[in-house]
Short mmCIF file of C-alpha atoms in Angstrom, two decimals:
data_model
loop_
_atom_site.label_atom_id
_atom_site.label_comp_id
_atom_site.label_asym_id
_atom_site.label_seq_id
_atom_site.Cartn_x
_atom_site.Cartn_y
_atom_site.Cartn_z
CA MET A 55 12.16 16.16 27.49
CA GLN A 56 9.34 18.10 29.07
CA SER A 57 8.54 19.06 32.62
CA HIS A 58 6.32 16.63 34.53
CA THR A 59 3.73 19.38 34.95
CA GLN A 60 3.35 20.08 31.24
CA PRO A 61 2.06 17.84 28.45
CA ILE A 62 4.27 16.76 25.59
CA LYS A 63 2.73 18.20 22.43
CA ILE A 64 3.28 16.45 19.11
CA ALA A 65 2.00 17.39 15.65
CA ILE A 66 2.16 14.90 12.77
CA LEU A 67 1.66 16.04 9.17
CA ALA A 68 1.22 13.15 6.74
CA MET A 69 -0.49 12.45 3.44
CA GLY A 70 -2.79 9.57 2.66
CA GLY A 71 -1.16 6.14 2.54
CA GLU A 72 1.86 7.19 4.60
CA GLY A 73 0.60 5.80 7.91
CA GLY A 74 0.11 9.07 9.77
CA GLY A 75 -2.77 7.61 11.73
CA VAL A 76 -0.73 4.52 12.61
CA LEU A 77 2.13 6.73 13.79
CA ALA A 78 -0.23 8.72 16.01
CA ASP A 79 -1.67 5.50 17.44
CA TRP A 80 1.81 4.16 18.14
CA ILE A 81 2.71 7.29 20.11
CA VAL A 82 -0.57 7.15 22.05
CA ASN A 83 -0.12 3.45 22.84
CA LEU A 84 3.50 4.07 23.82
CA GLY A 85 2.45 6.74 26.29
CA GLU A 86 -0.49 4.85 27.74
CA GLU A 87 1.60 1.70 28.28
CA HIS A 88 4.11 3.65 30.33
CA GLY A 89 2.10 5.83 32.68
CA TYR A 90 0.94 8.73 30.50
CA PHE A 91 -2.46 10.15 29.76
CA ALA A 92 -2.72 10.34 25.96
CA GLN A 93 -5.07 11.87 23.45
CA THR A 94 -5.04 12.12 19.66
CA THR A 95 -7.16 14.03 17.17
CA SER A 96 -6.91 14.52 13.43
CA VAL A 97 -8.04 17.05 10.85
CA PRO A 98 -8.11 15.67 7.28
CA GLY A 99 -6.28 17.66 4.64
CA VAL A 100 -7.78 18.91 1.39
CA ALA A 101 -7.74 16.48 -1.51
CA GLN A 102 -5.44 16.69 -4.56
CA ARG A 103 -2.23 17.31 -2.60
CA THR A 104 -2.98 20.81 -1.27
CA GLY A 105 -2.42 19.85 2.34
CA ALA A 106 -1.75 16.85 4.57
CA THR A 107 -3.83 15.48 7.42
CA VAL A 108 -2.71 16.95 10.76
CA TYR A 109 -2.65 14.49 13.65
CA TYR A 110 -2.20 16.00 17.09
CA VAL A 111 -1.08 14.04 20.15
CA GLU A 112 -0.69 15.16 23.76
CA LEU A 113 0.97 13.05 26.44
CA PHE A 114 0.68 13.96 30.15
CA PRO A 115 2.42 12.01 32.95
CA GLY A 116 0.60 10.52 35.92
CA ALA A 117 -1.86 8.02 34.47
CA ASP A 118 -0.37 5.35 36.75
CA ASN A 119 -0.93 7.53 39.84
CA PRO A 120 -4.55 7.36 41.09
CA GLU A 121 -4.09 10.62 43.00
CA ILE A 122 -3.55 12.63 39.81
CA PRO A 123 -6.81 13.64 38.12
CA ALA A 124 -7.20 13.17 34.39
CA PRO A 125 -6.07 16.35 32.63
CA VAL A 126 -7.96 18.30 29.97
CA LEU A 127 -5.88 17.98 26.82
CA ALA A 128 -6.05 20.19 23.72
CA LEU A 129 -7.58 19.06 20.45
CA MET A 130 -5.40 20.99 18.01
CA PRO A 131 -1.85 22.34 17.91
CA THR A 132 -1.31 26.01 18.66
CA ALA A 133 1.30 28.17 16.97
CA GLY A 134 4.35 28.51 19.19
CA ASP A 135 3.24 25.71 21.52
CA VAL A 136 4.41 22.43 19.95
CA ASP A 137 7.33 20.33 21.19
CA ILE A 138 7.72 17.86 18.32
CA VAL A 139 6.67 18.11 14.67
CA LEU A 140 6.90 15.07 12.41
CA ALA A 141 6.38 15.68 8.67
CA SER A 142 6.21 12.92 6.08
CA GLU A 143 7.41 15.19 3.26
CA LEU A 144 9.55 18.31 2.96
CA MET A 145 6.79 20.66 1.80
CA GLU A 146 4.72 19.64 4.83
CA ALA A 147 7.62 20.61 7.06
CA GLY A 148 7.58 23.99 5.33
CA ARG A 149 3.84 24.28 5.95
CA ALA A 150 4.40 23.55 9.64
CA VAL A 151 7.02 26.30 9.78
CA GLN A 152 4.68 28.69 7.95
CA ARG A 153 1.88 27.95 10.43
CA GLY A 154 4.13 28.78 13.37
CA LEU A 155 4.11 25.23 14.74
CA VAL A 156 7.92 25.15 14.72
CA THR A 157 9.81 27.51 17.04
CA PRO A 158 13.59 27.84 17.56
CA ASP A 159 13.42 27.78 21.35
CA ARG A 160 11.33 24.64 21.70
CA THR A 161 10.49 22.46 18.69
CA THR A 162 12.21 19.36 17.36
CA LEU A 163 11.36 19.07 13.68
CA ILE A 164 11.68 15.64 12.03
CA THR A 165 10.99 15.36 8.31
CA SER A 166 11.70 13.37 5.19
CA THR A 167 13.48 15.35 2.48
CA HIS A 168 11.75 13.67 -0.48
CA ARG A 169 9.17 15.69 -2.41
CA VAL A 170 5.60 15.06 -3.54
CA PHE A 171 4.80 18.08 -5.66
CA SER A 172 1.79 20.18 -4.74
CA ILE A 173 -1.01 21.10 -7.12
CA LYS A 174 0.31 24.67 -7.32
CA GLU A 175 3.73 23.38 -8.36
CA LYS A 176 2.28 21.00 -10.94
CA SER A 177 -0.16 23.48 -12.46
CA ALA A 178 2.32 26.35 -12.82
CA MET A 179 2.76 27.47 -16.42
CA GLY A 180 6.53 27.15 -16.11
CA ASP A 181 8.75 25.44 -13.54
CA GLY A 182 6.76 26.04 -10.37
CA ARG A 183 8.75 23.72 -8.11
CA VAL A 184 9.78 25.07 -4.74
CA ASP A 185 13.54 24.89 -4.13
CA SER A 186 14.11 22.05 -1.63
CA ASN A 187 17.33 23.68 -0.40
CA VAL A 188 15.36 26.78 0.58
CA LEU A 189 12.83 24.66 2.49
CA ILE A 190 15.64 22.87 4.34
CA GLN A 191 17.40 26.13 5.19
CA GLN A 192 14.23 27.77 6.51
CA SER A 193 13.28 24.67 8.49
CA HIS A 194 16.74 24.54 10.04
CA GLN A 195 16.49 28.18 11.11
CA ALA A 196 12.98 27.75 12.54
CA ALA A 197 13.58 24.65 14.68
CA ARG A 198 15.48 24.06 17.88
CA ARG A 199 16.60 20.74 16.43
CA PHE A 200 16.16 19.68 12.82
CA VAL A 201 16.36 16.03 11.72
CA HIS A 202 16.03 15.42 8.00
CA PHE A 203 16.88 12.71 5.46
CA ASP A 204 15.16 10.81 2.64
CA MET A 205 12.82 8.60 4.64
CA ALA A 206 10.84 7.53 1.58
CA SER A 207 13.82 5.63 0.17
CA VAL A 208 14.46 4.03 3.56
CA ALA A 209 10.81 2.93 3.77
CA GLU A 210 11.00 1.50 0.24
CA LYS A 211 14.11 -0.52 1.04
CA SER A 212 12.53 -1.98 4.16
CA GLY A 213 9.20 -2.75 2.47
CA SER A 214 7.36 -0.60 4.98
CA VAL A 215 5.80 2.88 5.02
CA ILE A 216 7.31 6.17 6.04
CA SER A 217 5.55 6.30 9.44
CA ALA A 218 7.81 3.52 10.77
CA VAL A 219 10.91 5.45 9.73
CA LEU A 220 9.57 8.59 11.40
CA PHE A 221 8.90 6.55 14.56
CA GLY A 222 12.51 5.36 14.54
CA ALA A 223 13.83 8.89 13.97
CA LEU A 224 11.66 10.12 16.85
CA CYS A 225 13.19 7.47 19.11
CA GLY A 226 16.67 8.46 17.96
CA THR A 227 16.22 12.11 18.97
CA GLY A 228 15.59 11.17 22.61
CA THR A 229 12.85 13.79 22.94
CA LEU A 230 10.38 11.29 24.44
CA PRO A 231 11.01 9.64 27.84
CA PHE A 232 10.97 6.10 26.44
CA ASN A 233 13.75 3.75 25.34
CA ARG A 234 14.18 1.73 22.17
CA ALA A 235 12.78 -1.46 23.67
CA GLN A 236 9.58 0.35 24.61
CA PHE A 237 9.25 1.81 21.11
CA GLU A 238 9.72 -1.59 19.50
CA GLU A 239 7.31 -3.24 21.91
CA THR A 240 4.65 -0.78 20.75
CA ILE A 241 5.16 -1.82 17.11
CA ILE A 242 4.96 -5.51 18.00
CA LYS A 243 1.77 -5.07 20.01
CA GLY A 244 0.25 -3.27 17.03
CA GLY A 245 0.25 -6.64 15.28
CA VAL A 246 0.32 -5.36 11.68
CA GLY A 247 3.36 -5.44 9.39
CA ILE A 248 5.65 -6.12 12.35
CA LYS A 249 8.74 -7.31 10.49
CA PRO A 250 9.02 -4.53 7.87
CA SER A 251 7.98 -1.91 10.44
CA LEU A 252 10.76 -2.96 12.81
CA ILE A 253 13.27 -2.90 9.96
CA ALA A 254 12.18 0.60 8.93
CA PHE A 255 12.17 1.71 12.57
CA GLY A 256 15.72 0.46 13.05
CA LEU A 257 16.96 2.16 9.89
CA GLY A 258 15.39 5.48 10.92
CA LEU A 259 16.80 5.21 14.44
CA GLY A 260 20.22 4.23 13.16
CA ARG A 261 20.34 7.17 10.75
CA VAL A 262 19.68 9.70 13.52
CA GLN A 263 22.08 8.07 15.97
CA SER A 264 24.85 7.79 13.38
CA GLU A 265 24.57 11.51 12.70
CA ASN A 266 24.97 12.07 16.44
CA GLY A 267 27.98 9.74 16.61
CA ILE A 268 26.12 7.12 18.67
CA ALA A 269 26.55 3.41 18.03
CA THR A 270 23.24 1.77 17.21
CA PRO A 271 22.49 -1.27 19.41
CA THR A 272 20.74 -4.31 18.00
CA SER A 273 17.03 -4.64 18.64
CA VAL A 274 16.34 -6.49 21.90
CA PHE A 275 13.28 -8.11 20.37
CA HIS A 276 14.05 -9.33 16.86
CA THR A 277 17.05 -9.42 14.59
CA PHE A 278 16.21 -9.58 10.90
CA ASP A 279 18.59 -10.13 8.00
CA ILE A 280 18.53 -6.98 5.89
CA ASP A 281 19.69 -7.40 2.31
CA GLU A 282 22.19 -4.58 1.83
CA ASP A 283 21.99 -5.07 -1.93
CA ILE A 284 18.25 -4.52 -2.21
CA GLN A 285 17.49 -4.06 -5.89
CA GLU A 286 16.26 -0.67 -6.96
CA GLU A 287 12.78 -0.61 -8.37
CA ILE A 288 12.76 -1.45 -12.08
CA ALA A 289 11.60 1.70 -13.83
CA THR A 290 8.18 1.12 -15.31
CA SER A 291 8.31 2.08 -18.94
CA ARG A 292 5.47 4.30 -20.04
CA TYR A 293 5.44 2.21 -23.21
CA ARG A 294 5.04 -1.19 -21.57
CA ASP A 295 1.26 -1.17 -21.97
CA SER A 296 1.26 0.14 -25.53
CA GLY A 297 0.99 -3.29 -27.12
CA PHE A 298 4.09 -2.92 -29.30
CA ASP A 299 7.28 -4.95 -29.13
CA HIS A 300 9.68 -2.33 -30.39
CA ASP A 301 12.33 -4.87 -31.36
CA ASP A 302 10.05 -7.15 -33.39
CA GLN A 303 7.72 -4.75 -35.16
CA SER A 304 8.91 -4.08 -38.70
CA GLU A 305 7.30 -0.64 -38.67
CA VAL A 306 9.27 0.38 -35.62
CA LYS A 307 12.49 -1.00 -37.10
CA SER A 308 11.89 1.16 -40.16
CA LEU A 309 11.54 4.24 -37.97
CA LEU A 310 14.75 3.42 -36.10
CA GLN A 311 16.60 2.91 -39.38
CA HIS A 312 15.40 6.30 -40.61
CA ILE A 313 16.83 7.93 -37.48
CA GLN A 314 20.12 6.07 -37.80
CA GLN A 315 20.64 6.69 -41.52
CA LYS A 316 19.14 10.11 -42.20
CA MET A 317 19.40 12.13 -39.01
CA PRO A 318 22.53 13.66 -37.48
CA PRO A 319 23.99 11.68 -34.54
CA TYR A 320 23.19 14.33 -31.93
CA LEU A 321 19.47 13.78 -32.61
CA HIS A 322 19.46 9.98 -32.43
CA GLY A 323 18.75 9.70 -28.71
CA ILE A 324 15.99 12.32 -28.49
CA ALA A 325 14.36 11.12 -31.73
CA ARG A 326 14.22 7.52 -30.45
CA LYS A 327 12.56 8.73 -27.27
CA GLY A 328 10.17 10.75 -29.38
CA ILE A 329 8.99 7.82 -31.48
CA LYS A 330 8.56 5.63 -28.40
CA ARG A 331 6.35 8.29 -26.84
CA LEU A 332 4.32 8.71 -30.01
CA ILE A 333 3.82 4.98 -30.55
CA ASP A 334 2.64 4.71 -26.98
CA TYR A 335 0.30 7.66 -27.55
CA GLN A 336 -1.10 6.62 -30.95
CA ASP A 337 0.67 4.22 -33.34
CA PRO A 338 3.80 3.84 -35.54
CA ALA A 339 2.21 5.89 -38.34
CA TYR A 340 1.95 8.85 -35.96
CA ALA A 341 5.61 8.39 -35.05
CA GLN A 342 6.39 8.41 -38.78
CA LEU A 343 4.66 11.78 -39.09
CA TYR A 344 6.84 13.05 -36.24
CA LEU A 345 10.00 12.01 -38.08
CA GLU A 346 8.78 13.53 -41.34
CA ARG A 347 8.12 16.87 -39.67
CA LEU A 348 11.49 16.79 -37.97
CA GLN A 349 13.31 15.70 -41.15
CA GLU A 350 11.83 18.57 -43.13
CA LEU A 351 13.17 21.04 -40.58
CA ILE A 352 16.57 19.30 -40.55
CA ASP A 353 16.87 19.58 -44.33
CA ARG A 354 15.85 23.21 -44.26
CA ALA A 355 18.30 24.10 -41.50
CA GLU A 356 21.24 22.26 -43.08
CA LYS A 357 20.88 24.14 -46.38
CA GLY A 358 21.70 27.43 -44.74
CA SER A 359 24.52 26.35 -42.42
CA HIS A 360 27.09 24.43 -44.50
CA LYS A 361 29.66 27.23 -44.54
CA ASN A 362 28.82 28.89 -41.26
CA SER A 363 30.05 26.91 -38.23
CA HIS A 364 28.56 29.39 -35.73
CA LYS A 365 25.15 29.10 -37.33
CA ASN A 366 25.57 25.32 -37.48
CA ASN A 367 26.07 25.17 -33.71
CA HIS A 368 22.91 27.23 -33.20
CA ASN A 369 21.02 24.88 -35.50
CA LYS A 370 22.11 21.82 -33.50
CA LYS A 371 20.53 23.21 -30.36
CA LEU A 372 17.50 24.40 -32.33
CA LEU A 373 16.87 20.98 -33.88
CA TYR A 374 17.39 19.13 -30.60
CA GLU A 375 14.91 21.35 -28.74
CA THR A 376 12.45 21.16 -31.61
CA ALA A 377 12.59 17.36 -31.55
CA ARG A 378 11.84 17.39 -27.83
CA HIS A 379 9.03 19.95 -27.86
CA LEU A 380 7.44 18.53 -31.01
CA ALA A 381 7.10 15.12 -29.35
CA LEU A 382 5.55 16.74 -26.29
CA TRP A 383 3.05 18.72 -28.32
CA MET A 384 2.05 15.81 -30.55
CA THR A 385 1.20 13.82 -27.40
CA TYR A 386 -1.15 16.46 -26.04
CA GLU A 387 -3.42 15.47 -23.16
CA ASP A 388 -7.05 14.81 -23.96
CA ILE A 389 -9.76 12.67 -22.33
CA ILE A 390 -8.58 9.70 -24.37
CA ARG A 391 -5.03 10.03 -23.08
CA VAL A 392 -6.07 10.60 -19.46
CA ALA A 393 -8.35 7.55 -19.49
CA ASP A 394 -5.60 5.46 -21.08
CA LEU A 395 -3.07 6.36 -18.37
CA LYS A 396 -5.53 5.71 -15.55
CA ILE A 397 -6.26 2.09 -16.51
CA ARG A 398 -2.72 0.90 -17.20
CA ALA A 399 -1.40 -2.06 -15.25
CA SER A 400 1.69 -0.03 -14.40
CA ARG A 401 -0.48 2.57 -12.69
CA PHE A 402 -2.27 -0.02 -10.54
CA GLU A 403 1.11 -1.46 -9.56
CA ARG A 404 2.38 1.99 -8.64
CA VAL A 405 -0.69 2.71 -6.48
CA TYR A 406 -0.26 -0.59 -4.64
CA LYS A 407 3.37 0.23 -4.06
CA ASP A 408 2.71 3.81 -2.95
CA VAL A 409 0.19 2.78 -0.29
CA GLY A 410 2.28 -0.19 0.80
CA ALA A 411 -0.50 -2.72 0.14
CA ARG A 412 0.16 -6.44 0.22
CA ASN A 413 -0.76 -8.73 -2.65
CA ASP A 414 -3.70 -10.12 -0.69
CA GLN A 415 -5.17 -6.68 0.04
CA LEU A 416 -7.79 -4.93 -2.07
CA ILE A 417 -7.38 -1.27 -2.95
CA GLU A 418 -10.23 0.91 -4.16
CA ILE A 419 -9.19 3.71 -6.50
CA LYS A 420 -11.62 6.55 -7.09
CA GLU A 421 -11.26 9.12 -9.86
CA PHE A 422 -12.99 12.48 -9.86
CA LEU A 423 -13.90 13.43 -13.43
CA HIS A 424 -15.26 16.86 -14.26
CA PRO A 425 -14.87 17.37 -18.03
CA ARG A 426 -16.14 20.52 -19.68
CA ILE A 427 -18.29 20.58 -22.78
CA GLU A 428 -15.23 21.76 -24.75
CA GLU A 429 -13.31 18.62 -23.79
CA ILE A 430 -16.22 16.42 -24.81
CA CYS A 431 -16.32 18.16 -28.20
CA ASP A 432 -12.56 17.71 -28.57
CA THR A 433 -12.92 13.92 -28.54
CA LEU A 434 -15.78 13.76 -31.06
CA PRO A 435 -15.50 13.64 -34.86
CA ALA A 436 -14.98 17.18 -36.11
CA SER A 437 -18.36 17.56 -37.83
CA ILE A 438 -20.31 16.37 -34.78
CA ALA A 439 -18.17 18.45 -32.44
CA ARG A 440 -18.77 21.66 -34.39
CA TRP A 441 -22.52 20.97 -34.39
CA LEU A 442 -22.54 20.34 -30.64
CA SER A 443 -20.41 23.39 -29.83
CA HIS A 444 -23.07 25.74 -31.21
CA SER A 445 -25.49 26.97 -28.60
CA HIS A 446 -28.66 24.86 -28.60
CA PHE A 447 -30.67 22.71 -26.25
CA VAL A 448 -28.47 19.58 -26.57
CA LYS A 449 -25.41 21.51 -25.48
CA ARG A 450 -27.28 23.08 -22.54
CA ILE A 451 -28.54 19.69 -21.34
CA LEU A 452 -25.06 18.18 -21.61
CA GLU A 453 -23.46 21.12 -19.78
CA LYS A 454 -25.96 20.74 -16.93
CA TRP A 455 -25.23 17.02 -16.68
CA LEU A 456 -21.46 17.58 -16.72
CA SER A 457 -21.56 20.40 -14.13
CA ARG A 458 -21.97 17.94 -11.27
CA GLY A 459 -18.83 15.94 -12.00
CA ARG A 460 -18.53 12.20 -11.50
CA VAL A 461 -16.67 9.92 -9.09
CA ILE A 462 -15.63 6.69 -10.81
CA SER A 463 -14.01 3.71 -9.14
CA THR A 464 -11.28 2.56 -11.52
CA SER A 465 -10.86 -0.61 -9.49
CA SER A 466 -14.47 -1.66 -10.15
CA ILE A 467 -15.55 -3.48 -13.30
CA SER A 468 -18.00 -0.75 -14.36
CA GLY A 469 -15.54 2.08 -13.73
CA TYR A 470 -12.71 0.29 -15.50
CA LEU A 471 -14.88 -0.49 -18.52
CA LEU A 472 -15.99 3.13 -18.76
CA LEU A 473 -12.41 4.39 -18.83
CA TYR A 474 -11.42 1.57 -21.16
CA THR A 475 -14.12 2.69 -23.59
CA LEU A 476 -12.84 6.27 -23.43
CA ALA A 477 -9.24 5.14 -23.90
CA SER A 478 -10.21 3.08 -26.97
CA GLY A 479 -11.15 6.39 -28.60
CA ARG A 480 -7.57 6.68 -29.81
CA ARG A 481 -8.66 4.61 -32.82
CA ILE A 482 -10.69 7.60 -34.03
CA ARG A 483 -8.41 10.32 -32.61
CA ARG A 484 -7.29 11.46 -36.07
CA ARG A 485 -10.89 12.34 -36.94
CA THR A 486 -11.53 14.35 -33.77
CA LEU A 487 -11.85 18.11 -33.65
CA ARG A 488 -8.95 18.46 -31.22
CA PHE A 489 -6.60 16.47 -33.45
CA GLN A 490 -7.39 18.68 -36.44
CA GLN A 491 -6.92 21.84 -34.39
CA GLU A 492 -3.62 20.71 -32.90
CA THR A 493 -2.34 19.57 -36.29
CA GLU A 494 -3.01 23.00 -37.76
CA ARG A 495 -1.33 24.77 -34.84
CA ILE A 496 1.72 22.50 -34.94
CA GLU A 497 2.19 23.00 -38.67
CA LYS A 498 2.05 26.79 -38.31
CA TRP A 499 4.48 26.65 -35.37
CA LEU A 500 6.94 24.58 -37.43
CA GLN A 501 6.61 27.01 -40.35
CA ARG A 502 7.49 29.92 -38.07
CA ILE A 503 10.50 28.01 -36.75
CA GLY A 504 11.72 27.15 -40.24
CA THR A 505 11.31 30.73 -41.49
CA ALA A 506 13.05 32.19 -38.45
CA ALA A 507 15.88 29.64 -38.65
CA THR A 508 17.01 31.01 -42.02
CA HIS A 509 16.98 34.54 -40.63
CA GLU A 510 17.97 34.23 -36.97
CA PRO A 511 18.41 30.78 -35.36
CA ALA A 512 18.32 32.33 -31.88
CA LEU A 513 14.84 33.70 -32.56
CA ALA A 514 13.76 30.33 -33.94
CA LEU A 515 14.91 28.69 -30.69
CA GLU A 516 12.80 31.12 -28.66
CA ILE A 517 9.79 30.22 -30.84
CA VAL A 518 10.44 26.53 -30.08
CA HIS A 519 10.46 27.24 -26.33
CA CYS A 520 7.09 28.96 -26.56
CA GLN A 521 5.63 25.45 -26.67
CA ARG A 522 6.25 25.29 -22.91
CA LEU A 523 3.09 27.36 -22.50
CA ILE A 524 0.96 24.48 -23.80
CA LYS A 525 0.39 21.92 -21.06
CA GLY A 526 -2.26 19.93 -19.26
CA TYR A 527 -5.93 19.98 -20.12
CA GLY A 528 -9.06 21.89 -19.10
CA ASP A 529 -8.59 25.44 -17.83
CA THR A 530 -4.81 25.02 -17.58
CA TYR A 531 -4.58 24.17 -21.27
CA THR A 532 -6.96 26.99 -22.29
CA ARG A 533 -5.01 29.68 -20.43
CA GLY A 534 -1.69 28.40 -21.75
CA MET A 535 -2.96 28.22 -25.32
CA ASN A 536 -4.34 31.77 -25.13
CA ASN A 537 -0.93 33.07 -24.04
CA PHE A 538 0.77 31.00 -26.74
CA GLN A 539 -1.52 32.41 -29.44
CA THR A 540 -0.79 35.92 -28.20
CA LEU A 541 2.95 35.33 -28.67
CA MET A 542 2.43 33.81 -32.11
CA LYS A 543 0.47 36.90 -33.23
CA ILE A 544 3.30 39.13 -31.99
CA ILE A 545 5.81 37.04 -33.96
CA ASP A 546 3.72 37.24 -37.13
CA ARG A 547 3.27 41.01 -36.84
CA HIS A 548 6.84 41.97 -35.94
CA PHE A 549 8.96 39.40 -37.78
CA PRO A 550 11.78 39.79 -38.81
CA HIS A 551 12.42 42.78 -36.52
CA LEU A 552 11.49 41.00 -33.30
CA SER A 553 14.60 40.29 -31.22
CA PRO A 554 15.18 36.93 -29.45
CA ALA A 555 15.59 38.79 -26.14
CA SER A 556 12.17 40.46 -26.47
CA LEU A 557 10.43 37.18 -27.25
CA ARG A 558 12.19 35.56 -24.30
CA LEU A 559 10.93 38.29 -21.96
CA LEU A 560 7.39 37.86 -23.27
CA ARG A 561 7.52 34.09 -22.85
CA GLU A 562 8.87 34.31 -19.30
CA ALA A 563 6.14 36.80 -18.43
CA ALA A 564 3.52 34.40 -19.80
CA LEU A 565 4.99 31.52 -17.81
CA ALA A 566 5.04 33.58 -14.62
CA ASP A 567 1.31 34.37 -14.69
CA GLU A 568 -1.24 31.97 -16.15
CA HIS A 569 -3.90 34.70 -16.35
CA GLY A 570 -1.77 36.78 -18.73
CA GLU A 571 -1.50 39.95 -16.64
CA GLN A 572 2.30 39.97 -16.59
CA LEU A 573 2.33 39.20 -20.31
CA ARG A 574 0.13 42.22 -21.03
CA ALA A 575 2.37 44.38 -18.82
CA CYS A 576 5.43 43.15 -20.70
CA GLN A 577 3.73 43.90 -24.02
CA ARG A 578 3.09 47.47 -22.90
CA HIS A 579 6.69 47.84 -21.74
CA LEU A 580 8.08 46.58 -25.07
CA SER A 581 5.33 48.22 -27.15
CA LEU A 582 4.60 44.91 -28.85
CA TYR A 583 0.98 44.14 -29.69
#
C-alpha cells in the first residue's frame, strides 16, 4: 500500500477481447467511489499479436477532501515507477519486465500463465516458442511479489473474461486500500455480465488467498452455485465442416480397411489422422493418393529389413515420420485453404467464445488480405497461371491492384460470399499450378527418401525432417522452400557420401535463420555446396 502523498500507479497489459478496458474502468470507479482521484489512459497495441494495449491508471487520495487540490497525474507508465502490473498473458508479463515496468523493490506483478503465441513465434522456421518456464523465472526475479496461475481456464469455467479474474487476484494481493465488498460493489455497479464476473472474481481472489494460506470468505453480495464438474469444451474437429461422415462413406471405409489390412500396426493411428486431414483438405481420392505413396515406401523399406532387426527399428521411425510429414505437405496452405478455414462454422464459434460474446450479441470479424501475384497464379489453372506470370501489362495492372491489400468483413454477406467463392476453388485445385508444382516436389522428396532408406535409414530420416522447412504461405513459404531446395541439391550432389549428422546441422541452420545466412555459413563450414 502506498503513501498518502504518492499516487498508486497501475499498468494493465491486455489483448483485444480480454476486457483490459473494463478492468481499467473498474479500478478507476473503485478509486473514485472511495475518495481517490483517478485517471486512466490507453495506448493500443500493434495488430497481429505483436503487442498488447497498455492501460495506465493512477489513483491519488484526497478526492473527498475539498481542501486538497486536484493533482496532475501522468498519462503513461515510466520504467522503474510502477506499483502494480497486471498482464493478461505470460508473454505480456515478459514484455513488462523487458520494458522496466517491473522492479524488485516495488512492483507487484499479476499475470496469467497461459500463452497466446506471438507472430515471431508462429512465423519461425522451426520451433520458435519462448520457454514459459524461463518467462516465469525471469518475472519472479524482477518483481517484488509475483502472482501467477492459468487465469484463462478460470475465466472459461466461470463463463467470464480474464479481466474479472485479474480483478479478483488484485483484490487478493491486498495492494490496494479497498476490501472485497468494495471490489464486488464496483462490478455490480458496472451492470454488465455481473453474475459470471463475480464468479470469476471470486475464483481469482480465492486462488491468491489459498496460496497465502488465507480462508476465502463468501461474497457479502451474492452467492452463486458453481458447478464443480463444469464440462471441458468439446474439441472442435477440424473435419467437422468437411461434409463427410467418416463412418458412413464407403470410400472412407475402404481407406480405413486398407490401413488396417495392409499397413503395420504402428502406422495405423498416424495414417488414420492423415486421411482425415486429407479428406478435410480435398476429398477421399486425395487421401487414397496419400496411402498409395505411403504404401509404396512401406513395401520398399520392408524388402531391405527382413533379416536386420536394427535396420527394421530405424525403418519404423522413418515410416512413422514420413507418414506425418507427408500428410502435412500434401495439405499445403494456399488461398483456397485459408479462405476455407476462415468461413467455417467452428471458427465463428471459436471467435464468439474467445471474445466472450453472448448469443444475442453481434460480432464483426475483419480479415486483412494481401495476396501476392504469385499466390494468385498458384490458384489458377496451370496454363493460365504460366501466361499470367510472364511480365506483361495484365500482370502489372494486377500487381498494382493487389499492392493495396483488402479488408474484408467475414461476418458480412458480401465478405462471406467472397471467401466462400475462393474456398470453392478446391474443386479445381488439382488443375492449379501450385498443385502440379507441389506434386512434383513431393514425388522427388519421396524418391530421395526411398533411395536413402536402402543405403542409410538415418539419412533418410533426416531427409524426411527437411519438410519442416516448408510452412505457411507468402514470404514465409518462399523463404522456407528456397532453403529446402538448397538442401535437396546438396543431397543430390553428395549422396551417398553425405552423413546424417551433416544434413542435420544444415537443416537446423536453415530453421534457425529464415533468410538463409546461417545455412550458407554452415555450408562453408562443412564445404558442402
